[in-house]
PDB file of C-alpha atoms in Angstrom:
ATOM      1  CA  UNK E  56      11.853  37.787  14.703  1.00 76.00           C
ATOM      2  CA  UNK E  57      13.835  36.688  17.574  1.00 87.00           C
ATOM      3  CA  UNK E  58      17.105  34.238  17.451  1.00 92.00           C
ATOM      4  CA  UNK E  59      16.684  30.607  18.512  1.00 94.00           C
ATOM      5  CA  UNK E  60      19.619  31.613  21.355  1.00 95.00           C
ATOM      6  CA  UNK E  61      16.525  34.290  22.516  1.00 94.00           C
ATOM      7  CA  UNK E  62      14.149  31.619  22.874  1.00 95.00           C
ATOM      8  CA  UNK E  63      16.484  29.558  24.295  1.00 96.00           C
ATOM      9  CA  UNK E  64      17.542  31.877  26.813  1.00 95.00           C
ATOM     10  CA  UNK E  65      13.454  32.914  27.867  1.00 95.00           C
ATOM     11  CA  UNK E  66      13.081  29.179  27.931  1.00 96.00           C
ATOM     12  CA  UNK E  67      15.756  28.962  30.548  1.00 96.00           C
ATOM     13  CA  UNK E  68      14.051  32.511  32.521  1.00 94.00           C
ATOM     14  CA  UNK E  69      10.588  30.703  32.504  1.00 96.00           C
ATOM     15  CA  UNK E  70      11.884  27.449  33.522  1.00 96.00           C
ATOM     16  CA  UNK E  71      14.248  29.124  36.398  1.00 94.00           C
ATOM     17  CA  UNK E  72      10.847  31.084  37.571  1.00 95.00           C
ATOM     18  CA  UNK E  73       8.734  28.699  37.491  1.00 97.00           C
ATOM     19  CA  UNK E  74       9.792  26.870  40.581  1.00 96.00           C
ATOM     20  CA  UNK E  75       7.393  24.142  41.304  1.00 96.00           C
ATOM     21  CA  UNK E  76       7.854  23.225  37.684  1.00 96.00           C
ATOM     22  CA  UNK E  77       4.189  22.272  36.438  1.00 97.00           C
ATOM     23  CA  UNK E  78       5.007  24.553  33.489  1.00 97.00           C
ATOM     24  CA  UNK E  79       2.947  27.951  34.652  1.00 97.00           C
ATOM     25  CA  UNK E  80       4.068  30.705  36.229  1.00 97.00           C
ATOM     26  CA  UNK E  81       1.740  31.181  38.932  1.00 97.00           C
ATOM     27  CA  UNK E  82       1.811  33.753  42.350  1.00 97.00           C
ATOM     28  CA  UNK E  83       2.589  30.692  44.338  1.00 97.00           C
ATOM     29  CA  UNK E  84       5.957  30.680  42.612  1.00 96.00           C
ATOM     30  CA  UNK E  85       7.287  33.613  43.163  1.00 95.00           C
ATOM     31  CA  UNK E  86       5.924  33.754  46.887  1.00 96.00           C
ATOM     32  CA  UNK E  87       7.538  30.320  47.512  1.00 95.00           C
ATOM     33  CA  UNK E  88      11.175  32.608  46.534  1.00 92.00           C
ATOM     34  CA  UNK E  89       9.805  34.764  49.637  1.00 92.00           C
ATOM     35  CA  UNK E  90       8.794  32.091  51.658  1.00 94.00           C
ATOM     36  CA  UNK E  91      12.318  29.968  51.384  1.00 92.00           C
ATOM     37  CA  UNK E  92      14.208  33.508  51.528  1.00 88.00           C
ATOM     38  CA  UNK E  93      12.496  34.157  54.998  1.00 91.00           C
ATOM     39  CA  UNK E  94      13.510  30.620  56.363  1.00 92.00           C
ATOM     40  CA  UNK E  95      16.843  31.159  55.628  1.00 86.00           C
ATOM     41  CA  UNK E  96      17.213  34.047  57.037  1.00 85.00           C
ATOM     42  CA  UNK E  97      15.361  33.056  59.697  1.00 91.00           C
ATOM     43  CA  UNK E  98      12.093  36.005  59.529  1.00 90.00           C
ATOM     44  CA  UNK E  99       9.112  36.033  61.214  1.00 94.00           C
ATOM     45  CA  UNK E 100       6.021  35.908  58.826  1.00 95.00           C
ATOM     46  CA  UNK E 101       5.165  39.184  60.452  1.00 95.00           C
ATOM     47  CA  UNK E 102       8.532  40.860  59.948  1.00 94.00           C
ATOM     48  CA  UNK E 103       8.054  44.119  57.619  1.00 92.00           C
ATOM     49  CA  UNK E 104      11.362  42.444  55.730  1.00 89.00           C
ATOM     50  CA  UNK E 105       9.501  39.502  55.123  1.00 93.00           C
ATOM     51  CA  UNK E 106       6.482  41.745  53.940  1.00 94.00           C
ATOM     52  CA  UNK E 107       8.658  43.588  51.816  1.00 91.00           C
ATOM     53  CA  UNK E 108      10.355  40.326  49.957  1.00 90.00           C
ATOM     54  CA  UNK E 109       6.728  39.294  49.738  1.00 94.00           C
ATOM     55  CA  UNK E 110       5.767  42.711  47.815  1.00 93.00           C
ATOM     56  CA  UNK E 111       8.613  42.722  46.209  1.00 91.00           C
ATOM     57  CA  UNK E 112       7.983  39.105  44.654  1.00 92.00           C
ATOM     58  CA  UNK E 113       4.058  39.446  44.012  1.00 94.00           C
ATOM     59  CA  UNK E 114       5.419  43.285  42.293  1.00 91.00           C
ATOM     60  CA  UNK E 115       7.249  40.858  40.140  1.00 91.00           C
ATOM     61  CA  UNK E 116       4.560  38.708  39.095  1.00 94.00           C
ATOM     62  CA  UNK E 117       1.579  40.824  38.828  1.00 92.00           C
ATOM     63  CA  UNK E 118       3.588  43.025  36.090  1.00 89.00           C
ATOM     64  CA  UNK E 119       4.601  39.560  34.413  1.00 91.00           C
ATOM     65  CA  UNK E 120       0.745  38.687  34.338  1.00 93.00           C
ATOM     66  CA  UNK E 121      -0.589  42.030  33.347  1.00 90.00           C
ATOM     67  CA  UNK E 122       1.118  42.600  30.313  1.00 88.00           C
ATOM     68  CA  UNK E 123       1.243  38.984  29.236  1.00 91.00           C
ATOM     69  CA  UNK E 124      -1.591  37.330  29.752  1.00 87.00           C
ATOM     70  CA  UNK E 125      -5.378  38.033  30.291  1.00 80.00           C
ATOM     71  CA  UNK E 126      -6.626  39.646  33.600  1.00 78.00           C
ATOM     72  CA  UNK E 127      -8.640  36.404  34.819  1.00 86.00           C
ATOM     73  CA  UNK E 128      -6.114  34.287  34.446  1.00 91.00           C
ATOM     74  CA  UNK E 129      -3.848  32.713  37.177  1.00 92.00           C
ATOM     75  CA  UNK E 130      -1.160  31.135  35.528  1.00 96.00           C
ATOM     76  CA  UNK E 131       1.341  32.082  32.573  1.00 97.00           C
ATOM     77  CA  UNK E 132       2.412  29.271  29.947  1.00 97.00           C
ATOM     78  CA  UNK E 133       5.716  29.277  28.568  1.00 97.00           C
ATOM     79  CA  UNK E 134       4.078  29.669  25.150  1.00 96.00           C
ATOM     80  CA  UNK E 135       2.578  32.916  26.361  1.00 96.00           C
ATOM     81  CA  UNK E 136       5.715  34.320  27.622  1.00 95.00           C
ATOM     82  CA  UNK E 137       7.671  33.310  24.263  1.00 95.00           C
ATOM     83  CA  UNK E 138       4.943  35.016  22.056  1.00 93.00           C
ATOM     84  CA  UNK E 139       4.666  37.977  23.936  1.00 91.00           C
ATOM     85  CA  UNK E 140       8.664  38.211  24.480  1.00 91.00           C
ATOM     86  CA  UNK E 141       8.656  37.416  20.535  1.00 90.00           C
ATOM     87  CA  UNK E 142       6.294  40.198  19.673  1.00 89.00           C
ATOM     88  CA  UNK E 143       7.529  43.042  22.258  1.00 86.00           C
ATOM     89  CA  UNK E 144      11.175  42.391  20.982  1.00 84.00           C
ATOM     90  CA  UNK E 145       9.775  42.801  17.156  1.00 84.00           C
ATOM     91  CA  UNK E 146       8.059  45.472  18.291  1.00 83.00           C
ATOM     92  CA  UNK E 147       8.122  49.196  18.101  1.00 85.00           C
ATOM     93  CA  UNK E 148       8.038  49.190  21.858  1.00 81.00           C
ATOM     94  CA  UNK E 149      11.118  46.858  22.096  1.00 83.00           C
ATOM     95  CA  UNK E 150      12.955  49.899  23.841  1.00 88.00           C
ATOM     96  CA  UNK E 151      10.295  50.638  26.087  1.00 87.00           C
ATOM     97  CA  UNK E 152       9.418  47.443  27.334  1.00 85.00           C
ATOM     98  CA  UNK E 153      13.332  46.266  27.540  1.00 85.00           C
ATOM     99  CA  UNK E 154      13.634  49.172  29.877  1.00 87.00           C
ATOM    100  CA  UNK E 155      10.668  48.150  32.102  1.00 87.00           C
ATOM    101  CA  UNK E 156      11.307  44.824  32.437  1.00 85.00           C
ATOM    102  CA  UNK E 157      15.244  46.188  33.472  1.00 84.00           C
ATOM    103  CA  UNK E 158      13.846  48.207  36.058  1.00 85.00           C
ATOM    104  CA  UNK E 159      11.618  45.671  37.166  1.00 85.00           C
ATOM    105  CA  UNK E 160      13.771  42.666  37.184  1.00 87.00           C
ATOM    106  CA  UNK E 161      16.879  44.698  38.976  1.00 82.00           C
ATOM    107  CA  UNK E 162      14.796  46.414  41.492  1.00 87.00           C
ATOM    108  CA  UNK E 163      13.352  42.620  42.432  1.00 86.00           C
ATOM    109  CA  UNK E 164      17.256  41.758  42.469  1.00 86.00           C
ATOM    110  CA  UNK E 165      18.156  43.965  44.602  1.00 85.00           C
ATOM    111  CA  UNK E 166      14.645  44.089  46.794  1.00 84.00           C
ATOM    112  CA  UNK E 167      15.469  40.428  47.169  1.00 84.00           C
ATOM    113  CA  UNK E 168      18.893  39.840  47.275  1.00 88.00           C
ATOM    114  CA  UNK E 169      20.479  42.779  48.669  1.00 89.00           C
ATOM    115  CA  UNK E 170      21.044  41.114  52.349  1.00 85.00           C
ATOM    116  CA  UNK E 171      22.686  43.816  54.182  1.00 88.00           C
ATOM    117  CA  UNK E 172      21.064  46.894  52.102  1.00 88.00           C
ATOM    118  CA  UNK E 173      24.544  48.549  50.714  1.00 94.00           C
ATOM    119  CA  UNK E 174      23.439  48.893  46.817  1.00 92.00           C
ATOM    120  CA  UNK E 175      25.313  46.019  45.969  1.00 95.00           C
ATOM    121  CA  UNK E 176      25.078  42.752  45.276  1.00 94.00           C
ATOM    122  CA  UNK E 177      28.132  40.943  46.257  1.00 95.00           C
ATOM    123  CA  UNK E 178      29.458  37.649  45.160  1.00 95.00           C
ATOM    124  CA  UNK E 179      27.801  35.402  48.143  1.00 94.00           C
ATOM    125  CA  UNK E 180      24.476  37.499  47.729  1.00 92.00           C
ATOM    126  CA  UNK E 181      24.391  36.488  43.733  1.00 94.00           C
ATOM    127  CA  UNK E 182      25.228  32.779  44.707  1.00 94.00           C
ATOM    128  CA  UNK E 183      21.812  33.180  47.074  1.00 92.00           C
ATOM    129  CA  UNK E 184      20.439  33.573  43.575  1.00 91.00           C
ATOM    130  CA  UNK E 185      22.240  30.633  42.287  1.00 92.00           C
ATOM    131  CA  UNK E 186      21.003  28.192  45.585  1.00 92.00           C
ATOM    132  CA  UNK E 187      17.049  30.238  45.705  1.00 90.00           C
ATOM    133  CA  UNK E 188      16.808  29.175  41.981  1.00 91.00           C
ATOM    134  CA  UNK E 189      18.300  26.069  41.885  1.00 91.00           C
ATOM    135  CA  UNK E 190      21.090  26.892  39.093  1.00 93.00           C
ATOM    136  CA  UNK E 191      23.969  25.185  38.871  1.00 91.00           C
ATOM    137  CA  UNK E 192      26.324  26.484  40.850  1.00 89.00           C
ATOM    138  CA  UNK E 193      29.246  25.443  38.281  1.00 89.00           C
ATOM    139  CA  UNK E 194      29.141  28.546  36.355  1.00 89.00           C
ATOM    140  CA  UNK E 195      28.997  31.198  38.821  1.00 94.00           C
ATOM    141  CA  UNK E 196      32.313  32.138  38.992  1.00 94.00           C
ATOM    142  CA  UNK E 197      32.117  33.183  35.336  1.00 94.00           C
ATOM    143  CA  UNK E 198      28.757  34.605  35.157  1.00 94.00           C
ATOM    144  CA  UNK E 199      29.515  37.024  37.937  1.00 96.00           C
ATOM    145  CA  UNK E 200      33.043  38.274  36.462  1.00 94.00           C
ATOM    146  CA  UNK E 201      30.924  38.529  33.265  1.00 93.00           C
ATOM    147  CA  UNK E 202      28.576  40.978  35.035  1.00 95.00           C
ATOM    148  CA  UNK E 203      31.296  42.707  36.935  1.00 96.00           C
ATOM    149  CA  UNK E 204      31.646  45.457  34.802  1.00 94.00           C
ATOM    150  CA  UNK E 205      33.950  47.725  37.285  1.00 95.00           C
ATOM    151  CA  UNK E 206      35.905  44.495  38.766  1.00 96.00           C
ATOM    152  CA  UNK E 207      35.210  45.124  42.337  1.00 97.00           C
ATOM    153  CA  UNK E 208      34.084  42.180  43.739  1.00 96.00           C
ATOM    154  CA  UNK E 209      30.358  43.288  43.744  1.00 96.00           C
ATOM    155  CA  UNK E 210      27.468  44.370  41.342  1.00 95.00           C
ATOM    156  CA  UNK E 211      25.826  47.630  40.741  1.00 94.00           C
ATOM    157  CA  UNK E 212      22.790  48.295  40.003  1.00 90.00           C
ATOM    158  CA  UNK E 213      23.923  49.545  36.486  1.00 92.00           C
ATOM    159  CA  UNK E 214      25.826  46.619  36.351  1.00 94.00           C
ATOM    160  CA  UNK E 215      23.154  44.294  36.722  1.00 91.00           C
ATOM    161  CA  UNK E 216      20.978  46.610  34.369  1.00 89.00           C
ATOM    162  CA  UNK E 217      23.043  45.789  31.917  1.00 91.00           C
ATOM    163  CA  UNK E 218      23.164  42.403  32.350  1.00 92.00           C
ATOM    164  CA  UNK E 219      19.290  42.001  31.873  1.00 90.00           C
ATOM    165  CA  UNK E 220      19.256  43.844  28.950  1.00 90.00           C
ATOM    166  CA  UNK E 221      22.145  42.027  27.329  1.00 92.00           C
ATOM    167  CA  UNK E 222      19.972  39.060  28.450  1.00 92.00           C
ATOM    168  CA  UNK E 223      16.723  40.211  27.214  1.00 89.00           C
ATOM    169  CA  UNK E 224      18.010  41.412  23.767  1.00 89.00           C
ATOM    170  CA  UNK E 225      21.300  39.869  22.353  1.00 92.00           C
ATOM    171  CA  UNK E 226      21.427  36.957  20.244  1.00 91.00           C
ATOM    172  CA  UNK E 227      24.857  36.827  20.709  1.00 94.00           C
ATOM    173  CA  UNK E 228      25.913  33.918  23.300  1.00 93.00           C
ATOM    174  CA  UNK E 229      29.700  35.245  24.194  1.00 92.00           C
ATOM    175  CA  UNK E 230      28.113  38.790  24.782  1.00 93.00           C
ATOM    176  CA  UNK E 231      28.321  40.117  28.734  1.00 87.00           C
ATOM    177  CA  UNK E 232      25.358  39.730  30.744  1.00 90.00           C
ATOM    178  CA  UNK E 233      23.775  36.085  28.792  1.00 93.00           C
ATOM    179  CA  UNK E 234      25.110  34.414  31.836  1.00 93.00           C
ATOM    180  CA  UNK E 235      22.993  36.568  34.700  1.00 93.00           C
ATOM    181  CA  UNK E 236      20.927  33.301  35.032  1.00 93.00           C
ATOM    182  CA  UNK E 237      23.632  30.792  35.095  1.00 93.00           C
ATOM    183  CA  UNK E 238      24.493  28.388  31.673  1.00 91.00           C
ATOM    184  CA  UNK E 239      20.993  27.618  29.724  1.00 89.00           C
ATOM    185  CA  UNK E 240      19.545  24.169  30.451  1.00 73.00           C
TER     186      UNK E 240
END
């Protein structure tokens, strides 16, 4: 069974990703992520980088959707994600599914917030993060020292796969990486 701080903290995930917040995940809101990310930076829809934040985005959600809810369906309820984030991490497949979902969620990190392509994700690119997702901005400071493993100014990839797993698996608040997603609502 997972801690109340777990559900908490997918609560928080779900409520962060769902960004028109009718209380579904849905394609539209993880394309909207592209969409604002390619106004910003001021992209062409044509552009193959705004292609690639686009498959980088629907990557995300299609993997979401096919190993939480059924294949017809178009949306994802918080109470589907929390029983099927309840059952993997009870599961024997805890370890295998905790490393997908690292993979996954960095490489979507990185495919999306890596600006300039170095590997990295530096301490303006996570506050893009912070302003895409609407988190408060207050905590940032702390979140990203408590991700910055090496204390370089910047994140590494194994850096941030850390983070994700500390986020996906401890129920331990103080422990590095619960902060990736800013302070829980």
């Amino acid at each position: 069974m997972i801690s109340d701080y777990q559900k908490r903290k997918l609560t928080h995930l779900f409520t962060l990703l769902d960004i028109n917040k009718n209380g579904y995940l849905q394609l539209g809101d993880f394309m909207s992520i592209a969409d604002t990310l390619r106004k910003k930076m001021q992209l062409s829809e044509h552009s193959s980088h705004y292609q690639a934040l686009c498959d980088s985005c629907k990557r995300l959600y299609d993997k979401f959707k096919e190993e939480i809810c059924q294949p017809t369906k178009k949306t994802i309820s918080l109470e589907e994600w929390i029983n099927y984030f309840t059952d993997v991490l009870d599961s024997d497949r805890r370890e295998e599914i905790v490393e997908t979902y690292k993979v996954l969620i960095y490489s979507f990190l990185f495919d999306v917030f890596d600006d300039n392509n170095d590997g990295y994700i530096s301490k303006e690119e996570y506050g893009e993060m912070y302003e895409i997702y609407n988190i408060d901005d207050a905590g940032i400071e702390e979140a990203f020292k408590s991700i910055d493993l090496y204390v370089d100014g910047r994140l590494s990839k194994y850096e941030l796969i850390n983070a994700i797993e500390v986020f996906l698996t401890s129920d331990e608040p103080k422990d590095r990486g619960n902060l990736i997603f800013g302070h829980l609502s």
